[in-house]
Protein backbone atom coordinates (compact mmCIF):
# COMPACT_ATOMS: atom_id res chain seq x y z
CA UNK A 1 0.00 0.00 0.00
CA UNK A 2 1.18 3.52 -0.77
CA UNK A 3 0.58 5.41 2.50
CA UNK A 4 0.15 8.90 1.05
CA UNK A 5 -2.81 7.69 -1.00
CA UNK A 6 -4.74 6.85 2.14
CA UNK A 7 -4.18 10.34 3.51
CA UNK A 8 -5.15 11.92 0.18
CA UNK A 9 -8.35 9.88 -0.15
CA UNK A 10 -9.28 10.54 3.48
CA UNK A 11 -8.77 14.29 3.02
CA UNK A 12 -10.94 14.24 -0.12
CA UNK A 13 -13.67 12.54 1.87
CA UNK A 14 -13.28 15.18 4.60
CA UNK A 15 -12.85 12.59 7.34
CA UNK A 16 -10.52 12.66 10.31
CA UNK A 17 -8.24 9.73 11.00
CA UNK A 18 -10.45 8.72 13.90
CA UNK A 19 -13.65 8.94 11.85
CA UNK A 20 -12.20 6.79 9.08
CA UNK A 21 -10.93 4.23 11.55
CA UNK A 22 -14.26 3.95 13.31
CA UNK A 23 -16.16 3.67 10.02
CA UNK A 24 -13.73 0.91 9.00
CA UNK A 25 -14.61 -1.00 12.17
CA UNK A 26 -11.31 -0.36 13.95
CA UNK A 27 -11.71 -0.22 17.72
CA UNK A 28 -12.64 3.32 18.73
CA UNK A 29 -9.83 3.49 21.29
CA UNK A 30 -7.14 2.83 18.67
CA UNK A 31 -8.81 4.09 15.47
CA UNK A 32 -6.92 7.38 15.20
CA UNK A 33 -3.48 5.95 15.98
CA UNK A 34 -3.89 3.00 13.60
CA UNK A 35 -4.96 5.18 10.68
CA UNK A 36 -2.08 7.52 11.50
CA UNK A 37 0.32 4.55 11.42
CA UNK A 38 -1.09 3.44 8.07
CA UNK A 39 -0.77 6.93 6.60
CA UNK A 40 2.82 7.28 7.82
CA UNK A 41 3.81 3.83 6.56
CA UNK A 42 4.74 2.61 10.05
CA UNK A 43 2.26 -0.25 9.67
CA UNK A 44 0.38 -1.65 6.70
CA UNK A 45 -3.31 -2.54 6.78
CA UNK A 46 -4.37 -5.97 5.62
CA UNK A 47 -6.35 -6.32 2.40
CA UNK A 48 -9.69 -6.59 4.20
CA UNK A 49 -9.06 -3.24 5.88
CA UNK A 50 -8.05 -1.71 2.53
CA UNK A 51 -11.34 -2.96 1.10
CA UNK A 52 -13.27 -1.27 3.92
CA UNK A 53 -11.29 1.96 3.41
CA UNK A 54 -11.98 1.79 -0.32
CA UNK A 55 -15.71 1.49 0.18
CA UNK A 56 -15.84 4.32 2.71
CA UNK A 57 -13.58 6.62 0.67
CA UNK A 58 -15.21 5.71 -2.66
CA UNK A 59 -12.00 4.72 -4.41
CA UNK A 60 -11.09 1.41 -6.03
CA UNK A 61 -8.87 -0.92 -4.01
CA UNK A 62 -6.10 -0.78 -6.61
CA UNK A 63 -5.81 2.99 -6.05
CA UNK A 64 -3.84 2.17 -2.91
CA UNK A 65 -1.42 -0.15 -4.71
CA UNK A 66 -0.63 1.25 -8.15
CA UNK A 67 2.80 2.90 -8.30
CA UNK A 68 2.05 5.64 -10.84
CA UNK A 69 0.35 8.67 -9.28
CA UNK A 70 -1.23 9.82 -12.54
CA UNK A 71 -2.66 6.37 -13.18
CA UNK A 72 -4.00 6.27 -9.61
CA UNK A 73 -5.93 9.48 -10.30
CA UNK A 74 -7.25 7.99 -13.56
CA UNK A 75 -8.47 4.97 -11.61
CA UNK A 76 -10.56 7.27 -9.43
CA UNK A 77 -12.09 8.94 -12.49
CA UNK A 78 -12.96 5.58 -14.03
CA UNK A 79 -14.38 4.32 -10.74
CA UNK A 80 -16.47 7.46 -10.24
CA UNK A 81 -17.83 7.25 -13.78
CA UNK A 82 -18.70 3.59 -13.46
CA UNK A 83 -20.50 4.02 -10.14
CA UNK A 84 -21.92 7.52 -10.83
CA UNK A 85 -20.08 9.08 -7.93
CA UNK A 86 -19.93 12.86 -7.96
PDB file of C-alpha atoms in Angstrom:
ATOM      1  CA  UNK A   1       0.000   0.000   0.000  1.00  0.00           C
ATOM      2  CA  UNK A   2       1.178   3.517  -0.769  1.00  0.00           C
ATOM      3  CA  UNK A   3       0.580   5.414   2.504  1.00  0.00           C
ATOM      4  CA  UNK A   4       0.154   8.901   1.046  1.00  0.00           C
ATOM      5  CA  UNK A   5      -2.807   7.688  -1.001  1.00  0.00           C
ATOM      6  CA  UNK A   6      -4.745   6.846   2.143  1.00  0.00           C
ATOM      7  CA  UNK A   7      -4.181  10.339   3.506  1.00  0.00           C
ATOM      8  CA  UNK A   8      -5.145  11.916   0.176  1.00  0.00           C
ATOM      9  CA  UNK A   9      -8.346   9.882  -0.147  1.00  0.00           C
ATOM     10  CA  UNK A  10      -9.279  10.543   3.479  1.00  0.00           C
ATOM     11  CA  UNK A  11      -8.768  14.286   3.020  1.00  0.00           C
ATOM     12  CA  UNK A  12     -10.937  14.243  -0.122  1.00  0.00           C
ATOM     13  CA  UNK A  13     -13.672  12.537   1.874  1.00  0.00           C
ATOM     14  CA  UNK A  14     -13.277  15.177   4.602  1.00  0.00           C
ATOM     15  CA  UNK A  15     -12.845  12.585   7.338  1.00  0.00           C
ATOM     16  CA  UNK A  16     -10.522  12.662  10.314  1.00  0.00           C
ATOM     17  CA  UNK A  17      -8.240   9.732  10.996  1.00  0.00           C
ATOM     18  CA  UNK A  18     -10.447   8.720  13.898  1.00  0.00           C
ATOM     19  CA  UNK A  19     -13.654   8.940  11.850  1.00  0.00           C
ATOM     20  CA  UNK A  20     -12.198   6.787   9.085  1.00  0.00           C
ATOM     21  CA  UNK A  21     -10.927   4.233  11.555  1.00  0.00           C
ATOM     22  CA  UNK A  22     -14.259   3.950  13.315  1.00  0.00           C
ATOM     23  CA  UNK A  23     -16.162   3.670  10.018  1.00  0.00           C
ATOM     24  CA  UNK A  24     -13.725   0.912   8.998  1.00  0.00           C
ATOM     25  CA  UNK A  25     -14.606  -1.002  12.170  1.00  0.00           C
ATOM     26  CA  UNK A  26     -11.309  -0.356  13.945  1.00  0.00           C
ATOM     27  CA  UNK A  27     -11.713  -0.219  17.716  1.00  0.00           C
ATOM     28  CA  UNK A  28     -12.644   3.324  18.730  1.00  0.00           C
ATOM     29  CA  UNK A  29      -9.831   3.491  21.290  1.00  0.00           C
ATOM     30  CA  UNK A  30      -7.138   2.829  18.671  1.00  0.00           C
ATOM     31  CA  UNK A  31      -8.812   4.088  15.472  1.00  0.00           C
ATOM     32  CA  UNK A  32      -6.920   7.378  15.200  1.00  0.00           C
ATOM     33  CA  UNK A  33      -3.479   5.950  15.981  1.00  0.00           C
ATOM     34  CA  UNK A  34      -3.891   2.996  13.605  1.00  0.00           C
ATOM     35  CA  UNK A  35      -4.961   5.178  10.677  1.00  0.00           C
ATOM     36  CA  UNK A  36      -2.078   7.523  11.504  1.00  0.00           C
ATOM     37  CA  UNK A  37       0.317   4.551  11.422  1.00  0.00           C
ATOM     38  CA  UNK A  38      -1.093   3.437   8.066  1.00  0.00           C
ATOM     39  CA  UNK A  39      -0.767   6.928   6.604  1.00  0.00           C
ATOM     40  CA  UNK A  40       2.819   7.277   7.820  1.00  0.00           C
ATOM     41  CA  UNK A  41       3.806   3.826   6.557  1.00  0.00           C
ATOM     42  CA  UNK A  42       4.739   2.610  10.048  1.00  0.00           C
ATOM     43  CA  UNK A  43       2.259  -0.255   9.670  1.00  0.00           C
ATOM     44  CA  UNK A  44       0.376  -1.653   6.695  1.00  0.00           C
ATOM     45  CA  UNK A  45      -3.311  -2.537   6.776  1.00  0.00           C
ATOM     46  CA  UNK A  46      -4.373  -5.973   5.619  1.00  0.00           C
ATOM     47  CA  UNK A  47      -6.349  -6.320   2.399  1.00  0.00           C
ATOM     48  CA  UNK A  48      -9.688  -6.585   4.199  1.00  0.00           C
ATOM     49  CA  UNK A  49      -9.059  -3.236   5.883  1.00  0.00           C
ATOM     50  CA  UNK A  50      -8.047  -1.711   2.535  1.00  0.00           C
ATOM     51  CA  UNK A  51     -11.344  -2.963   1.103  1.00  0.00           C
ATOM     52  CA  UNK A  52     -13.269  -1.265   3.922  1.00  0.00           C
ATOM     53  CA  UNK A  53     -11.288   1.958   3.410  1.00  0.00           C
ATOM     54  CA  UNK A  54     -11.983   1.795  -0.323  1.00  0.00           C
ATOM     55  CA  UNK A  55     -15.706   1.486   0.177  1.00  0.00           C
ATOM     56  CA  UNK A  56     -15.839   4.319   2.712  1.00  0.00           C
ATOM     57  CA  UNK A  57     -13.580   6.619   0.671  1.00  0.00           C
ATOM     58  CA  UNK A  58     -15.209   5.710  -2.663  1.00  0.00           C
ATOM     59  CA  UNK A  59     -11.996   4.723  -4.406  1.00  0.00           C
ATOM     60  CA  UNK A  60     -11.087   1.406  -6.032  1.00  0.00           C
ATOM     61  CA  UNK A  61      -8.873  -0.916  -4.010  1.00  0.00           C
ATOM     62  CA  UNK A  62      -6.101  -0.781  -6.608  1.00  0.00           C
ATOM     63  CA  UNK A  63      -5.808   2.988  -6.045  1.00  0.00           C
ATOM     64  CA  UNK A  64      -3.836   2.165  -2.911  1.00  0.00           C
ATOM     65  CA  UNK A  65      -1.418  -0.150  -4.709  1.00  0.00           C
ATOM     66  CA  UNK A  66      -0.630   1.250  -8.151  1.00  0.00           C
ATOM     67  CA  UNK A  67       2.803   2.901  -8.303  1.00  0.00           C
ATOM     68  CA  UNK A  68       2.054   5.637 -10.837  1.00  0.00           C
ATOM     69  CA  UNK A  69       0.350   8.668  -9.276  1.00  0.00           C
ATOM     70  CA  UNK A  70      -1.234   9.819 -12.537  1.00  0.00           C
ATOM     71  CA  UNK A  71      -2.656   6.372 -13.180  1.00  0.00           C
ATOM     72  CA  UNK A  72      -4.000   6.272  -9.613  1.00  0.00           C
ATOM     73  CA  UNK A  73      -5.927   9.481 -10.297  1.00  0.00           C
ATOM     74  CA  UNK A  74      -7.246   7.994 -13.561  1.00  0.00           C
ATOM     75  CA  UNK A  75      -8.475   4.975 -11.612  1.00  0.00           C
ATOM     76  CA  UNK A  76     -10.565   7.274  -9.435  1.00  0.00           C
ATOM     77  CA  UNK A  77     -12.094   8.943 -12.486  1.00  0.00           C
ATOM     78  CA  UNK A  78     -12.959   5.577 -14.031  1.00  0.00           C
ATOM     79  CA  UNK A  79     -14.385   4.316 -10.737  1.00  0.00           C
ATOM     80  CA  UNK A  80     -16.466   7.458 -10.235  1.00  0.00           C
ATOM     81  CA  UNK A  81     -17.834   7.249 -13.784  1.00  0.00           C
ATOM     82  CA  UNK A  82     -18.705   3.588 -13.463  1.00  0.00           C
ATOM     83  CA  UNK A  83     -20.498   4.024 -10.144  1.00  0.00           C
ATOM     84  CA  UNK A  84     -21.921   7.518 -10.834  1.00  0.00           C
ATOM     85  CA  UNK A  85     -20.085   9.083  -7.929  1.00  0.00           C
ATOM     86  CA  UNK A  86     -19.925  12.857  -7.957  1.00  0.00           C
TER      87      UNK A  86
END
